[in-house]
Coordinates of C-alpha atoms and ligand atoms in Angstrom, one line a residue:
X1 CA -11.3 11.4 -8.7
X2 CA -7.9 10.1 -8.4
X3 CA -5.7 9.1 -11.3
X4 CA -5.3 5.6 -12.0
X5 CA -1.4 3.7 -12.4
X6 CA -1.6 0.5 -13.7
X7 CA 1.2 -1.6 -13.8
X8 CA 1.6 -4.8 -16.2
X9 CA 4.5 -6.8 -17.4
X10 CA 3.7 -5.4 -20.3
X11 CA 1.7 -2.0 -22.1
X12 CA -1.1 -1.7 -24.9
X13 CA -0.5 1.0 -27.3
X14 CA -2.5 3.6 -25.6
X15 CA -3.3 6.1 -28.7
X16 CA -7.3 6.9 -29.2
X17 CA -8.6 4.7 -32.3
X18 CA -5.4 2.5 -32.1
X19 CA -7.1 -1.5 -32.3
X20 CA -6.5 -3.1 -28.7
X21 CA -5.9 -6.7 -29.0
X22 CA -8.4 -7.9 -26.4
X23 CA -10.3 -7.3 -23.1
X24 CA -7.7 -6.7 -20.7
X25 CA -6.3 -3.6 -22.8
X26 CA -10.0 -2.4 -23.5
X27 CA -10.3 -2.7 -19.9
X28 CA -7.7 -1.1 -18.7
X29 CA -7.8 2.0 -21.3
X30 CA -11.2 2.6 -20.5
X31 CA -10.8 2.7 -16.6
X32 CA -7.5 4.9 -17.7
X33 CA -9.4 7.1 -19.5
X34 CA -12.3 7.8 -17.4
X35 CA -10.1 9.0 -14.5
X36 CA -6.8 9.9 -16.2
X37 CA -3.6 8.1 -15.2
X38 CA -0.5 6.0 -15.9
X39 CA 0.0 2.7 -17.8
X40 CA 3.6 0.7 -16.7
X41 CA 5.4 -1.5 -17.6
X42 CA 8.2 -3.4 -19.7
X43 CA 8.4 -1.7 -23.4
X44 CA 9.1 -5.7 -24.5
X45 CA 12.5 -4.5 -25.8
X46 CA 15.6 -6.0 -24.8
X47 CA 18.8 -3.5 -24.9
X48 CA 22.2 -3.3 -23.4
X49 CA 22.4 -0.8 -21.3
X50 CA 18.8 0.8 -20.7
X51 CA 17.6 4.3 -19.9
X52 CA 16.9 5.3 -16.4
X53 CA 14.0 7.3 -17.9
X54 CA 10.9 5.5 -19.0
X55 CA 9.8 6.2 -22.5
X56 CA 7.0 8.3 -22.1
X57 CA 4.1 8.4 -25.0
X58 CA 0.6 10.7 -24.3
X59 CA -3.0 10.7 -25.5
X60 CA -5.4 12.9 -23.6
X61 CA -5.1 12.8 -19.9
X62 CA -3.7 8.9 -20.3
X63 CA 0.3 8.1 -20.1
X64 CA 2.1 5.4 -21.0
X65 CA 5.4 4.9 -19.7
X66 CA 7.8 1.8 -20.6
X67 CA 11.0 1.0 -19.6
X68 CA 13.4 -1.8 -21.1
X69 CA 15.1 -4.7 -19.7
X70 CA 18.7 -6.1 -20.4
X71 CA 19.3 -9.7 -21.4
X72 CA 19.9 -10.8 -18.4
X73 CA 16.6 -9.2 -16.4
X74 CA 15.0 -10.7 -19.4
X75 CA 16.3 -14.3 -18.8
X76 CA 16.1 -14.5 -14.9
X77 CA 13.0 -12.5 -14.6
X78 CA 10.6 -13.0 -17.4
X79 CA 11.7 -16.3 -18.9
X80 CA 13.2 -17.4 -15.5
X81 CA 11.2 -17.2 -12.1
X82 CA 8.0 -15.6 -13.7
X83 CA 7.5 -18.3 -16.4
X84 CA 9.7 -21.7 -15.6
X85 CA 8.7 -21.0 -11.6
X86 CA 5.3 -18.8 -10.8
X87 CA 3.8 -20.2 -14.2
X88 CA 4.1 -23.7 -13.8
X89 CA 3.6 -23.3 -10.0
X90 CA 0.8 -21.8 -9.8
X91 CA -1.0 -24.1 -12.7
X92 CA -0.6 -27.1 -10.2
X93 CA 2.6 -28.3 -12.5
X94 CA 5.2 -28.8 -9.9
X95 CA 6.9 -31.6 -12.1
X96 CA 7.7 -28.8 -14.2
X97 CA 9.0 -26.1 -11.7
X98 CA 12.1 -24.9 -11.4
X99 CA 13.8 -23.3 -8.5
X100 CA 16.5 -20.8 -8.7
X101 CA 17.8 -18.3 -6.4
X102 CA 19.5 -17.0 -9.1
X103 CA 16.1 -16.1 -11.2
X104 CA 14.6 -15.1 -8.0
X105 CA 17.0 -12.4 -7.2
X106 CA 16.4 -11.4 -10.7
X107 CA 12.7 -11.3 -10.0
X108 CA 13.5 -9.1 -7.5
X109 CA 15.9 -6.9 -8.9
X110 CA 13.9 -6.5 -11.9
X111 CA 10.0 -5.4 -9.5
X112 CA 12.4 -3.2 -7.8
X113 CA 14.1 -1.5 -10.6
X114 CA 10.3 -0.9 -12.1
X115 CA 9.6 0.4 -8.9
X116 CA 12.3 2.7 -8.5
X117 CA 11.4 4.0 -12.4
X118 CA 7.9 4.8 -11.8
X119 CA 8.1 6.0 -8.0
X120 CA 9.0 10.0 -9.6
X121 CA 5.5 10.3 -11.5
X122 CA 3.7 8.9 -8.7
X123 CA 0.9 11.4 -6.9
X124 CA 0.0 11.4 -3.1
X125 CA -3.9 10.4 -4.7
X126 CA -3.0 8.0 -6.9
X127 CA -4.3 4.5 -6.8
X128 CA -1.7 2.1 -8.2
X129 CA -3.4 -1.1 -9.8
X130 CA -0.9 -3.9 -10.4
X131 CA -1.5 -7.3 -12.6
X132 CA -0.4 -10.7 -12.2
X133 CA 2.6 -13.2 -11.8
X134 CA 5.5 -10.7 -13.1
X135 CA 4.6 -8.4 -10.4
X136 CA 3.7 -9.7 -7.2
X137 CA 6.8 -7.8 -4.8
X138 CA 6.1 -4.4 -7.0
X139 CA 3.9 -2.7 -4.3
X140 CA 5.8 -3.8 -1.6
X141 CA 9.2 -2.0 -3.3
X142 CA 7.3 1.4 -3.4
X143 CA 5.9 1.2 0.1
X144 CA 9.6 0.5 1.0
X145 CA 10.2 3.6 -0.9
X146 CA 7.8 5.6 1.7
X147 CA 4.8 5.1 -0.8
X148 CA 1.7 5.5 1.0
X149 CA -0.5 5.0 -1.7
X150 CA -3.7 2.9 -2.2
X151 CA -2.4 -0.2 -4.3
X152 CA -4.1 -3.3 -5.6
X153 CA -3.0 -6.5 -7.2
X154 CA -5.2 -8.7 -9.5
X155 CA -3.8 -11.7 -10.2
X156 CA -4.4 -13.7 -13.9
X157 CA -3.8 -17.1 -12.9
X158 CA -4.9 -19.3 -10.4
X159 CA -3.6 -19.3 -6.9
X160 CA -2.8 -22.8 -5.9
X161 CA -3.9 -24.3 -2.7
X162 CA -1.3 -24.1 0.1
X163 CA -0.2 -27.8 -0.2
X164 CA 1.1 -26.7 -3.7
X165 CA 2.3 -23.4 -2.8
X166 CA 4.8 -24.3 0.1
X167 CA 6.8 -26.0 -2.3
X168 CA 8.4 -22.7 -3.2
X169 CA 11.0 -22.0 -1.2
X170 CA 10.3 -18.6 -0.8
X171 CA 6.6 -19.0 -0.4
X172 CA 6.4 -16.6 2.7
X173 CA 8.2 -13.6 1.5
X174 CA 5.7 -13.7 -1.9
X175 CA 2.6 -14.1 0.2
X176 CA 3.9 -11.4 2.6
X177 CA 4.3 -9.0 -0.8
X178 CA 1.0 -9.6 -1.7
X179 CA -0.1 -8.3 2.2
X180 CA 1.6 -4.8 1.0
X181 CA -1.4 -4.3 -1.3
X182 CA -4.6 -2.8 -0.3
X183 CA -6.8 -5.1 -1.9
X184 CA -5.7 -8.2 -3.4
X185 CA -8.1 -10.0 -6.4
X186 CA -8.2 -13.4 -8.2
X187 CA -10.5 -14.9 -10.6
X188 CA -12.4 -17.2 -8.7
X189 CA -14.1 -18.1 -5.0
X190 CA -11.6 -21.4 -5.5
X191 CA -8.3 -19.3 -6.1
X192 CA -9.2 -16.3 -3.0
X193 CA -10.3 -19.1 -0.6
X194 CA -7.0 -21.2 -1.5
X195 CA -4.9 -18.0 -0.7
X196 CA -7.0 -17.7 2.3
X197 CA -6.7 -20.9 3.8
X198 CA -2.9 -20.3 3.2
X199 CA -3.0 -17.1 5.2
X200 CA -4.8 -19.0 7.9
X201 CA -2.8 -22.3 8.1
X202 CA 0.9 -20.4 7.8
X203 CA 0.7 -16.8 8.8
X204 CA -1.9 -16.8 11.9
X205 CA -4.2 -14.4 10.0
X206 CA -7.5 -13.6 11.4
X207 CA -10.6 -12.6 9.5
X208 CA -12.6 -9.6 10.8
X209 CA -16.3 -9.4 11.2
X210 CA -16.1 -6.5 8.2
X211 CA -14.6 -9.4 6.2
X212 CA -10.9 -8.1 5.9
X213 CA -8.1 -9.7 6.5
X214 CA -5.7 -9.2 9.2
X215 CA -2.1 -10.8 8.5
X216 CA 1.6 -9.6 8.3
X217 CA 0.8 -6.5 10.4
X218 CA -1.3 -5.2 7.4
X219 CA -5.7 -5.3 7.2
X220 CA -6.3 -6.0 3.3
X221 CA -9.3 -6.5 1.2
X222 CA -8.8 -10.2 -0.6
X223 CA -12.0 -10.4 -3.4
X224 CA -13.0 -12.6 -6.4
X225 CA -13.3 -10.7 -9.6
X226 CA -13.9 -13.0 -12.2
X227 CA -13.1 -11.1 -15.6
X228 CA -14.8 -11.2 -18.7
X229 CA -15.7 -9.8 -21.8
X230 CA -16.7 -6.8 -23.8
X231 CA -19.9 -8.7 -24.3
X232 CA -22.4 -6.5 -26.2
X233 CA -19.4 -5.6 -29.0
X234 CA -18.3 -9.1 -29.6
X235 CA -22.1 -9.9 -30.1
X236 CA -22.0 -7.3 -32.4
X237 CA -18.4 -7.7 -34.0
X238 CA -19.2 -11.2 -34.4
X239 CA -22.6 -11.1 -36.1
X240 CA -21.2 -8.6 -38.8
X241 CA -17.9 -10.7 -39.7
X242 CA -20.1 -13.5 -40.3
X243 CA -20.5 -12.7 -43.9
X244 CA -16.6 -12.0 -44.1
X245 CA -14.4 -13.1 -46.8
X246 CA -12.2 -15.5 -44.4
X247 CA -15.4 -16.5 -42.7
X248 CA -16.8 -17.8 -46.0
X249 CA -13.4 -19.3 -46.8
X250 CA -13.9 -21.1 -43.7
X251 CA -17.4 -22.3 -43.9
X252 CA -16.9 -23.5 -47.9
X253 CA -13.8 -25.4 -46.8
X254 CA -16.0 -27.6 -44.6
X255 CA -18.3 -28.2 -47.2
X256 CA -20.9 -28.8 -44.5
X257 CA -18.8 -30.4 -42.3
X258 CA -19.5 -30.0 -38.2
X259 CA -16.5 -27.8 -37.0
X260 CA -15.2 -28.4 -33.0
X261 CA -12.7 -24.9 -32.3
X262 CA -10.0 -24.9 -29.9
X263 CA -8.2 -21.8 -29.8
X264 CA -5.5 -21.4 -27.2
X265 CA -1.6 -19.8 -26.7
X266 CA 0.3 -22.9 -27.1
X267 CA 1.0 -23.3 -23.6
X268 CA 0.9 -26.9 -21.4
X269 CA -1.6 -25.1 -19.1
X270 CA -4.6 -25.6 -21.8
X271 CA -4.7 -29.3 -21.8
X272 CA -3.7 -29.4 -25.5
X273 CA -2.4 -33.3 -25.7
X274 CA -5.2 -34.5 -24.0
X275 CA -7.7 -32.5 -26.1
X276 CA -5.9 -34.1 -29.5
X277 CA -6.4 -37.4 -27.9
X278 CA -10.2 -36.9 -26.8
X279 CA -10.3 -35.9 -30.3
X280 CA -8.8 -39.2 -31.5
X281 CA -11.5 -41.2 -29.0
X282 CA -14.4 -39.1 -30.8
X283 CA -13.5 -40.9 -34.1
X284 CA -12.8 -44.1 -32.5
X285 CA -15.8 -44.5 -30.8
X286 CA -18.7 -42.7 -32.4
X287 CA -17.3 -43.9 -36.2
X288 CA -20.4 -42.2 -37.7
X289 CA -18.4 -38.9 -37.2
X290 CA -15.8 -40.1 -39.5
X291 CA -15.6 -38.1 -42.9
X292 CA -18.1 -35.6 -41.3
X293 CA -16.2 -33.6 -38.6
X294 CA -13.3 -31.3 -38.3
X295 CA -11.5 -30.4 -35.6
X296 CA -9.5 -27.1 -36.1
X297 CA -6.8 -26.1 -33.2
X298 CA -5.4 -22.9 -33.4
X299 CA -2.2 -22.4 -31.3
X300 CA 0.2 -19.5 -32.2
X301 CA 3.6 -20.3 -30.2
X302 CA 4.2 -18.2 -27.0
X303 CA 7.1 -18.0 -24.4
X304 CA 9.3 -20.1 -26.9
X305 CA 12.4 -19.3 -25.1
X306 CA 11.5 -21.9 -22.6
X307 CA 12.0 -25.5 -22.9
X308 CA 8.7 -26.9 -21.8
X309 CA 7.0 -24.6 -24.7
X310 CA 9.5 -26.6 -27.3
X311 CA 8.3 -30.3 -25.8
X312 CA 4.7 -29.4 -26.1
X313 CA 5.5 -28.0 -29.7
X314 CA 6.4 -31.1 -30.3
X315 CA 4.3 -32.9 -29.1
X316 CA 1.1 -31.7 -30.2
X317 CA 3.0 -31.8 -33.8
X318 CA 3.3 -35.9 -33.8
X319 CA 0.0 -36.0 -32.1
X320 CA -1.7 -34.2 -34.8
X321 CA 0.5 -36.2 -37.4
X322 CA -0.5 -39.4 -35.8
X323 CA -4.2 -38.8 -35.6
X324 CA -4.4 -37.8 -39.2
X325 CA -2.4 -40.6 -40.8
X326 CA -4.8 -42.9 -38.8
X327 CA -8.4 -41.4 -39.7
X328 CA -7.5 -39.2 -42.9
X329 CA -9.5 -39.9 -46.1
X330 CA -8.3 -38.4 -49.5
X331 CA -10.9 -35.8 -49.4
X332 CA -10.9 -35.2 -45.6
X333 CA -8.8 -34.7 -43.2
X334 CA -9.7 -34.5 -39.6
X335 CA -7.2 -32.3 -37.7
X336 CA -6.2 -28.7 -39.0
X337 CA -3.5 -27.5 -36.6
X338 CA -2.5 -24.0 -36.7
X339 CA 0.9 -22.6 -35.2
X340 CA -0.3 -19.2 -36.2
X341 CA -2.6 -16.1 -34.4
X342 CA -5.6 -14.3 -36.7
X343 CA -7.0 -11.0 -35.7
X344 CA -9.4 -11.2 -33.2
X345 CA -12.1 -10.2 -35.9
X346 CA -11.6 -13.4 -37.8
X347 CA -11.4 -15.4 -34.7
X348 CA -14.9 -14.5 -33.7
X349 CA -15.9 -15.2 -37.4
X350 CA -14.3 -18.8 -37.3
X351 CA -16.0 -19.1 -33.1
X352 CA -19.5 -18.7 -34.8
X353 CA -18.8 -21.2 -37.9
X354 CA -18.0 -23.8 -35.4
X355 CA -20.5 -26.0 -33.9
X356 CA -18.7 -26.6 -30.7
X357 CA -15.9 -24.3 -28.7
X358 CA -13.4 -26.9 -27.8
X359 CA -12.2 -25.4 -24.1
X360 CA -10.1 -28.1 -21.9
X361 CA -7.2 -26.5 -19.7
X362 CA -6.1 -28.4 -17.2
X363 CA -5.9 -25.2 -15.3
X364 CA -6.6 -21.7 -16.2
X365 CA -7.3 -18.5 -14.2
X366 CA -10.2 -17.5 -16.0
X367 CA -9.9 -18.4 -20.1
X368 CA -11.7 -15.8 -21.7
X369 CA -11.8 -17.7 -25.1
X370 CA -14.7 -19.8 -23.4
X371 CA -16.6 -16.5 -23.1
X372 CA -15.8 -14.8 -26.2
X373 CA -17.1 -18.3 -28.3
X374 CA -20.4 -18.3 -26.4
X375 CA -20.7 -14.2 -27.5
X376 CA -19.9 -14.8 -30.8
X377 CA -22.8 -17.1 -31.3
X378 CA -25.7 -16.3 -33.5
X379 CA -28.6 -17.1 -31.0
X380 CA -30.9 -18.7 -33.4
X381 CA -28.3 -21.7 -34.1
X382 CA -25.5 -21.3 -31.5
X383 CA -23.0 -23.8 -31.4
X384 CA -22.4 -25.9 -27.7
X385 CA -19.5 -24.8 -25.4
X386 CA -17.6 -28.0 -24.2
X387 CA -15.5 -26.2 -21.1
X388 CA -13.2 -28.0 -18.3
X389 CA -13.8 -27.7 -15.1
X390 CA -10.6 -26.8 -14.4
X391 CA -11.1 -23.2 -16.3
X392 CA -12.2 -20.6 -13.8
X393 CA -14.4 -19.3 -16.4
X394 CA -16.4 -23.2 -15.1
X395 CA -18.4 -21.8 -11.9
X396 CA -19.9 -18.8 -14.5
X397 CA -20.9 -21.0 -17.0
X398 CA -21.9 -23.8 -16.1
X399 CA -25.4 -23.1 -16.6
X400 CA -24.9 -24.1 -20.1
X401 CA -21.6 -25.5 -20.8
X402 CA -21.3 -29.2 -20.8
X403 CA -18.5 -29.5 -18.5
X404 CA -15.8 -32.1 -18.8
X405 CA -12.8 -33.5 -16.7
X406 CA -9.9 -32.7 -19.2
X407 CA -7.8 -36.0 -18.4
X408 CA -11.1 -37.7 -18.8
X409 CA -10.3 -38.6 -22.4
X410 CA -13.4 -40.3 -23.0
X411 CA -15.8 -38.5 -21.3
X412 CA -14.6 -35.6 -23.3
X413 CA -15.4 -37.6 -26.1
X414 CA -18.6 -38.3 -24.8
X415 CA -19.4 -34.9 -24.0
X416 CA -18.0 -33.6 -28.0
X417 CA -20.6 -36.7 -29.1
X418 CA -23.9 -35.4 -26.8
X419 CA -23.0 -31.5 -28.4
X420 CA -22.7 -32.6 -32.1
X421 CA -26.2 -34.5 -31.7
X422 CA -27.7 -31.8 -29.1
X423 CA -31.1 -30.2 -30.4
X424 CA -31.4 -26.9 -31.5
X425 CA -34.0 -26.2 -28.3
X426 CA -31.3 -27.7 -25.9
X427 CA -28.7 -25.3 -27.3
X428 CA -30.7 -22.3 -27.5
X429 CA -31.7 -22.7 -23.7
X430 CA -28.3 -23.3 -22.6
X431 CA -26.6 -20.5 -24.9
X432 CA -29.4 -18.2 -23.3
X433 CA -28.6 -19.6 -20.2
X434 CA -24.8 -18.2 -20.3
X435 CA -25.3 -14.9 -22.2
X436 CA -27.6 -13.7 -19.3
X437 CA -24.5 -14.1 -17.2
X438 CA -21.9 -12.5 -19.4
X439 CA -24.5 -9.7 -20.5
X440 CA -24.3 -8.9 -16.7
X441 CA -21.2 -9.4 -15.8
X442 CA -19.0 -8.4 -18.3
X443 CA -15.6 -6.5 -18.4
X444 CA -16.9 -3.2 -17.4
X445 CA -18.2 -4.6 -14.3
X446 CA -15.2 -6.5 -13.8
X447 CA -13.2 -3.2 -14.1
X448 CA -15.5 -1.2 -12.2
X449 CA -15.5 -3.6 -8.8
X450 CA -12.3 -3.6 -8.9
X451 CA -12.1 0.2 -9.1
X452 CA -14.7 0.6 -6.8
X453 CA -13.1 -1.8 -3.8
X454 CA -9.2 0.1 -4.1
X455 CA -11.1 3.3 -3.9
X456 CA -12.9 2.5 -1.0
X457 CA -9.5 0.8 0.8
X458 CA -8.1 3.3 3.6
X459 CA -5.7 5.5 2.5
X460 CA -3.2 4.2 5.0
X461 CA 0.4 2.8 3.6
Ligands
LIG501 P1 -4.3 -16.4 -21.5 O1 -3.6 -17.6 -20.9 O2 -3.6 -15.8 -22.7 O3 -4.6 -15.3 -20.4 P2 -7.2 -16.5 -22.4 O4 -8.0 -15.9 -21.3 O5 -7.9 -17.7 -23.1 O6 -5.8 -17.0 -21.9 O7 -6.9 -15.4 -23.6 C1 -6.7 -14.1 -23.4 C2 -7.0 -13.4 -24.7 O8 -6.1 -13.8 -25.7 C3 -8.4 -13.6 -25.2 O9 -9.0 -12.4 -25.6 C4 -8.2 -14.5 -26.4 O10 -9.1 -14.3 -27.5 C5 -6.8 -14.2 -26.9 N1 -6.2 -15.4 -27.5 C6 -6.1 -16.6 -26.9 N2 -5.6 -17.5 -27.7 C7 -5.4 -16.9 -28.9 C8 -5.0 -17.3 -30.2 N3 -4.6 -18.6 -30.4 N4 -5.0 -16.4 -31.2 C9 -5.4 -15.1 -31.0 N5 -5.9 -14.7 -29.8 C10 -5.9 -15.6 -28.8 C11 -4.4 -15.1 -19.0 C12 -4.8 -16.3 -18.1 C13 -6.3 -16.6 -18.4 C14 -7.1 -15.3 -18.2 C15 -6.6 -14.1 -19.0 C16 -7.3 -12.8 -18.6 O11 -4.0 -17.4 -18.4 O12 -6.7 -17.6 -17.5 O13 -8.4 -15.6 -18.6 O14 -5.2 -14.0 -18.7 O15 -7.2 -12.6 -17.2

């Protein structure tokens, strides 16, 4: 079997027993583990003058190996062209993109330097597994290096459709790094067939009848692999920290209250604003909810380095202030906004205390938060999943969620309304209705096709 290298902008702590902070990690340690490898990336340090060597840790046949960035790699390529450029760009917010040839040659510099750090430890039988935005010209460095490797990119996010995409200048030379890869995966059918239809329209690819793709003088494998959950342990986790100490807090603070959850990175991808003001509408319109609902947003700041992240800070802060001044009582208060994270325990304690799972992004690559509320759920009462259809978890779920248009104020409204009054009978089908789907296809499966489609790519360069 041949060792897995995964690359990621950044790198779980890798020791046995160690608590990884969600899927993607569990993920990635287990596929790690079964076949032995390498896990890359930035150490998240930034220092003046870094080592040429990685910083190299062990556990059993697993490596991780991290390398540290200077202030300026840090400014033009993480805070620069991956998140004021790919970021917004690829979440369909061109009003918000910036261009830079600066940042992009930092981009650059930066893929190739990681390149160039973790070409030495590479095997002839390796398979190299990249992830998302950060990385996108990685592969294409090593097989400039002479690396002949199998390589795959999976990318987080959503691709946008080609109409959005050509506004980057340098479009071409980031599609024509994704062709270096062996087999290249998105979330959804929607994302893969928008990247398609890009190959199609501006680089004269041809599709064969085996279903590859011919384009840039390279044949590649271009798949959907929607990721998910570690379903059967969040069931599990989540039915035990039920009885916990915070969960109990929680529940006797809402003094039989109906609680709605959001639970989202602050980021102005997740459709945060218009979610406070569907909110707002709820009260307006359906007055009986007054006094008898709660609406709890947690939102720990991310990417704050950024100036977009500071607006939306902002934002949502006068928002929430707003909203609460209007409909606050002296014994309730309607919004309870949280700049803050909780361990992923608690979370699932809070997801199954709250009668709805509050999920509106405006655009999202997958948004496993969706998933992990509907797990979480005791299936004798489990609470209604209010999703957007602009999530790419949508398509999966939609069996049971009730799914909403996210700058449909009102009919987000209308939708929170129909799941605070929806029957027990309803809920139970339409929970049942979702966790037959993420039962099946949960992270392991995820993991697994992917595994299974680089292994099977020719070992070509
Ligand atoms: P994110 O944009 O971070 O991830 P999401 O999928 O919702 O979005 O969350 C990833 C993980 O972080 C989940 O396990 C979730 O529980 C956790 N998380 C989110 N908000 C949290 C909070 N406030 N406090 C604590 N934990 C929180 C990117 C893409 C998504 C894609 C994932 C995985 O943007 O679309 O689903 O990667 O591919």
């Amino acid at each position: 079997m041949s060792r897995i290298v995964v690359v990621s902008n950044r790198v779980a702590p890798i020791a046995e027993g160690k608590a990884s902070s969600g899927g993607l990690a569990v993920a990635v340690l287990a596929a790690l583990r079964k076949s032995g490898g390498i896990w890359f990336g930035w150490s998240g340090n930034v220092t003046e003058s870094p080592s040429a060597q990685p910083t190299i840790s062990e556990s059993g046949k697993l490596t991780s190996a991290t390398v540290d960035l200077t202030q300026r790699d840090y400014e033009e390529y993480y805070n620069g062209f991956a998140n004021s450029t790919l970021w917004p760009l690829f979440h369909y917010r061109l009003d918000l993109t910036e261009f830079s040839r600066r940042t992009y040659a930092g981009y650059h510099r930066v893929n190739s330097l990681f390149a160039s750090r973790l070409a030495p430890m590479l095997r002839e039988d390796d398979m190299v597994w990249v992830h998302d935005y950060h990385l996108i010209p990685f592969g294409e460095q090593l097989r400039q290096m002479g690396h002949r490797q199998r390589m795959g990119f999976y990318l987080h996010t959503p691709w946008p459709v080609p109409e959005i995409l050509v506004a980057l200048p340098n479009h071409e030379t980031l599609v024509r790094s994704l062709c270096a890869y062996d087999v290249v995966g998105f979330q959804t059918e929607r994302d893969r067939a928008a990247f398609i239809s890009y190959l199609l329209q501006e680089a004269g690819a041809e599709i064969r009848e085996d279903g590859l793709v011919s384009a840039y003088g390279r044949t590649i494998r271009v798949q959907a692999f929607p990721i998910s959950i570690e379903t059967p342990d969040i069931e599990k986790l989540a039915a035990a920290v039920a009885a916990s100490r915070q969960a109990e807090r929680l529940r006797d603070s809402l003094k039989d209250r109906d609680l709605i959850i959001g639970v989202d990175r602050l980021d102005y991808s997740k459709g945060l604003p218009q979610r406070f003001q569907a909110f707002n509408d709820l009260l307006e319109h359906y007055p009986d909810n007054r006094g008898g609902v709660i609406f709890m947003q947690v939102a720990p700041p991310t990417r704050t380095e950024v100036p977009e992240y500071t607006d939306i800070r902002r934002e949502l802060e006068t928002l929430a202030g707003h909203i609460n001044g209007l409909f606050a009582e002296f014994d309730w208060v309607p919004i309870r906004y949280l700049n803050r994270s909780f361990a992923r325990r608690t979370l699932l304690g809070f997801y199954r205390s709250a009668r709805i799972g509050l999920v509106t992004p405006l655009r999202d690559g997958m948004n496993l938060v969706a998933k992990e509320y509907v797990a979480a759920q005791d299936p004798e009462d489990p609470g209604v999943l209010v999703l957007s259809r602009f999530a790419g978890a949508a398509p999966e779920l939609s069996g049971g969620a009730l799914i909403v248009n996210p700058y449909d104020v009102e009919g987000v409204a209308e939708s929170l309304q129909r799941g605070l009054t929806m029957p027990l009978d309803e809920r139970r089908e339409r929970h049942q209705a979702m966790m037959s789907v993420l039962r099946e296809c949960d992270i392991g499966h995820w993991r697994e096709r992917f595994v299974d489609a680089l292994s099977s790519a020719p070992y070509s360069g």
